[in-house]
Short mmCIF file of C-alpha atoms in Angstrom, two decimals:
data_model
loop_
_atom_site.label_atom_id
_atom_site.label_comp_id
_atom_site.label_asym_id
_atom_site.label_seq_id
_atom_site.Cartn_x
_atom_site.Cartn_y
_atom_site.Cartn_z
CA MET A 1 178.52 124.45 125.90
CA PRO A 2 177.60 127.79 127.50
CA MET A 3 174.26 128.13 129.26
CA PRO A 4 172.58 130.50 126.65
CA GLN A 5 173.30 128.03 123.84
CA LEU A 6 172.14 125.18 125.84
CA VAL A 7 168.78 126.83 126.56
CA PHE A 8 168.48 127.75 122.97
CA TRP A 9 168.98 124.41 121.70
CA ILE A 10 166.66 122.76 124.29
CA LEU A 11 163.80 125.35 123.40
CA SER A 12 164.50 124.81 119.72
CA ALA A 13 164.28 121.12 120.07
CA LEU A 14 161.07 121.15 122.01
CA THR A 15 159.50 123.66 119.50
CA LEU A 16 160.39 121.41 116.63
CA LEU A 17 159.26 118.22 118.57
CA PHE A 18 155.87 119.83 119.31
CA ALA A 19 155.41 121.24 115.81
CA VAL A 20 155.84 117.76 114.36
CA GLY A 21 153.49 116.41 116.94
CA VAL A 22 150.88 119.09 115.47
CA ILE A 23 151.30 117.55 112.10
CA MET A 24 151.61 113.89 112.94
CA SER A 25 148.90 113.56 115.52
CA ARG A 26 145.88 111.69 114.29
CA SER A 27 143.48 113.46 116.81
CA LEU A 28 142.52 117.13 116.33
CA ILE A 29 142.45 117.76 119.90
CA ASN A 30 145.92 116.46 120.42
CA SER A 31 147.12 118.64 117.46
CA VAL A 32 145.66 121.69 119.07
CA LEU A 33 147.40 120.83 122.47
CA PHE A 34 150.68 120.28 120.79
CA LEU A 35 150.25 123.69 119.00
CA ILE A 36 149.64 125.33 122.42
CA LEU A 37 152.96 123.74 123.71
CA THR A 38 154.66 125.06 120.44
CA PHE A 39 153.44 128.53 121.29
CA PHE A 40 154.68 128.29 124.81
CA CYS A 41 158.12 127.26 123.40
CA ILE A 42 158.12 130.16 120.88
CA SER A 43 157.32 132.43 123.94
CA GLY A 44 160.35 131.01 125.61
CA HIS A 45 162.37 132.12 122.62
CA TYR A 46 160.88 135.59 122.88
CA ILE A 47 161.67 135.93 126.48
CA TRP A 48 165.29 134.71 125.79
CA MET A 49 165.62 137.42 123.05
CA ASN A 50 164.59 140.08 125.59
CA ALA A 51 161.16 140.61 123.96
CA GLN A 52 158.90 140.18 127.01
CA PHE A 53 155.80 142.04 125.34
CA LEU A 54 155.83 139.61 122.31
CA ALA A 55 156.11 136.70 124.64
CA ILE A 56 153.05 137.80 126.73
CA VAL A 57 151.08 138.67 123.66
CA ASN A 58 151.81 135.24 122.09
CA ILE A 59 150.69 133.42 125.23
CA ILE A 60 147.51 135.58 125.86
CA VAL A 61 146.41 135.84 122.23
CA TYR A 62 147.57 132.75 120.44
CA ALA A 63 147.84 130.11 123.15
CA GLY A 64 144.76 131.49 125.04
CA ALA A 65 142.14 133.04 122.86
CA ILE A 66 142.72 131.61 119.44
CA MET A 67 143.31 128.06 120.73
CA VAL A 68 140.03 128.14 122.65
CA LEU A 69 138.31 129.03 119.46
CA PHE A 70 140.08 126.27 117.54
CA LEU A 71 138.94 123.81 120.19
CA PHE A 72 135.40 125.12 120.10
CA VAL A 73 135.25 124.75 116.25
CA ILE A 74 136.73 121.35 116.38
CA MET A 75 134.17 120.15 118.94
CA LEU A 76 131.31 121.64 117.12
CA MET A 77 132.25 120.03 113.84
CA ASN A 78 131.36 116.29 113.67
CA LEU A 79 134.58 115.10 112.08
CA ASN A 80 134.30 111.47 111.63
CA SER A 81 136.84 109.89 109.24
CA ASP A 82 134.06 107.61 107.92
CA THR A 83 132.04 110.52 106.50
CA GLU A 84 135.04 112.43 105.21
CA PRO A 85 135.23 112.64 101.44
CA GLN A 86 138.27 111.39 99.64
CA LYS A 87 140.21 113.98 97.61
CA ASN A 88 140.93 113.28 94.08
CA MET A 89 144.42 113.41 92.43
CA LEU A 90 143.89 116.93 90.99
CA VAL A 91 143.13 118.49 94.32
CA GLN A 92 146.19 116.68 95.85
CA PHE A 93 148.25 117.83 93.03
CA ALA A 94 147.18 121.46 93.36
CA ALA A 95 147.83 121.27 97.15
CA VAL A 96 151.44 120.04 96.48
CA MET A 97 152.05 122.75 93.90
CA SER A 98 150.62 125.41 96.23
CA GLY A 99 152.88 124.28 99.05
CA GLY A 100 155.92 124.27 96.69
CA LEU A 101 155.19 127.72 95.51
CA LEU A 102 154.75 129.10 99.01
CA LEU A 103 158.04 127.40 100.08
CA LEU A 104 159.64 129.08 97.02
CA VAL A 105 158.26 132.55 97.91
CA ILE A 106 159.45 132.12 101.53
CA VAL A 107 162.93 131.23 100.55
CA ALA A 108 163.23 133.99 98.01
CA ALA A 109 162.03 136.47 100.63
CA LEU A 110 164.44 135.24 103.18
CA LYS A 111 167.34 135.21 100.69
CA SER A 112 166.71 138.89 99.65
CA SER A 113 166.31 139.98 103.32
CA PHE A 114 169.68 138.60 104.23
CA THR A 115 171.74 139.95 101.35
CA GLY A 116 173.80 143.00 101.94
CA LEU A 117 173.87 142.71 105.84
CA GLU A 118 177.34 141.31 106.10
CA GLY A 119 179.38 144.39 106.68
CA GLN A 120 177.14 146.55 108.77
CA SER A 121 177.75 147.59 112.40
CA VAL A 122 175.03 147.27 115.11
CA ASP A 123 174.79 149.43 118.13
CA LEU A 124 174.42 146.95 120.92
CA GLN A 125 172.94 149.34 123.57
CA GLN A 126 170.10 150.27 121.21
CA VAL A 127 169.50 146.58 120.31
CA SER A 128 169.24 145.43 124.00
CA GLU A 129 166.21 147.72 124.39
CA ILE A 130 164.23 146.84 121.28
CA GLY A 131 161.80 144.30 122.81
CA LEU A 132 161.10 145.98 126.19
CA VAL A 133 157.68 147.04 126.99
CA LYS A 134 158.95 150.48 128.21
CA THR A 135 160.61 151.09 124.80
CA LEU A 136 157.46 149.76 122.93
CA GLY A 137 154.92 151.93 124.89
CA HIS A 138 157.19 155.10 124.52
CA LYS A 139 157.23 154.58 120.76
CA LEU A 140 153.58 153.66 120.55
CA PHE A 141 152.40 156.78 122.53
CA THR A 142 154.81 159.41 120.88
CA ASP A 143 155.51 158.44 117.22
CA TYR A 144 152.61 156.15 116.46
CA VAL A 145 149.92 157.78 118.66
CA PHE A 146 147.65 158.65 115.63
CA PRO A 147 147.55 155.09 114.11
CA PHE A 148 146.97 153.78 117.64
CA GLU A 149 143.97 156.01 118.00
CA ILE A 150 142.57 155.24 114.65
CA SER A 151 142.80 151.47 115.34
CA SER A 152 140.97 152.04 118.73
CA VAL A 153 138.15 153.82 116.74
CA LEU A 154 138.01 150.96 114.36
CA PHE A 155 137.73 148.32 117.24
CA LEU A 156 135.08 150.51 118.88
CA SER A 157 133.06 150.55 115.63
CA ALA A 158 133.46 146.87 115.28
CA MET A 159 132.15 146.43 118.78
CA ILE A 160 129.17 148.49 118.18
CA GLY A 161 128.45 146.64 114.83
CA ALA A 162 128.70 143.33 116.77
CA VAL A 163 126.18 144.59 119.35
CA MET A 164 123.77 145.82 116.72
CA LEU A 165 124.03 142.52 114.77
CA GLY A 166 123.44 140.51 117.94
CA LYS A 167 120.56 142.58 119.12
CA LYS A 168 117.09 140.91 118.79
CA ASP A 169 114.38 142.76 116.81
CA PRO A 170 111.64 144.11 119.09
CA PRO A 171 108.38 142.22 119.08
CA PRO A 172 105.79 143.43 116.45
CA PRO A 173 103.25 145.97 117.91
CA LYS A 174 99.94 144.48 119.00
CA ASN A 175 97.08 145.05 116.76
CA SER A 176 94.62 147.46 118.34
CA GLU A 177 91.62 146.10 116.53
CA THR A 178 91.52 142.91 118.70
CA THR A 179 88.99 143.16 121.39
CA ALA A 180 89.02 141.98 124.92
CA GLU A 181 86.47 139.25 123.88
CA ASP A 182 88.95 137.84 121.15
CA GLN A 183 91.73 137.68 123.70
CA SER A 184 89.68 136.06 126.35
CA ALA A 185 88.51 133.42 123.88
CA SER A 186 92.12 132.52 122.99
CA LEU A 187 92.96 131.88 126.59
CA PRO A 188 92.55 128.22 127.89
CA ALA A 189 89.78 127.53 130.34
#
């Protein structure tokens, strides 16, 4: 078996193994750790497909920031199996039906996206530069500079809003009618 196929199959097996570990683990902390390992394996696939930017963003954003938030929320919640309410049959049936419908939509979307691609030719020189940071940066700052700037203004307004919401209200002004005698009487001796 050639080396690229061997690396692909090893990464795929590890990704599936860690994904099953996410689902089958009884501990929520272990599930999050398995999910982090799954993200690292997916980043390995991105690197193998010459998409370095996606790999780095996947590691920084998902395996870094979002997993820290998951762990923080899990540790803040008191998740005891003794106090967990049991789901009735109607809720379980609705969950199974929702999952089945989601699977049906995904299969239909994948089927419609792959039809009609059999006879088309692909320029390999153009394909080999798709995931590179240089190509992405060039496209971002030439063809998509206006949406990029709009998103930066949106993030700036969100940061200003977060600062304004987190800012404490100023203390109420002191009443000028209180005299020095009233203030000295309230002080401990």
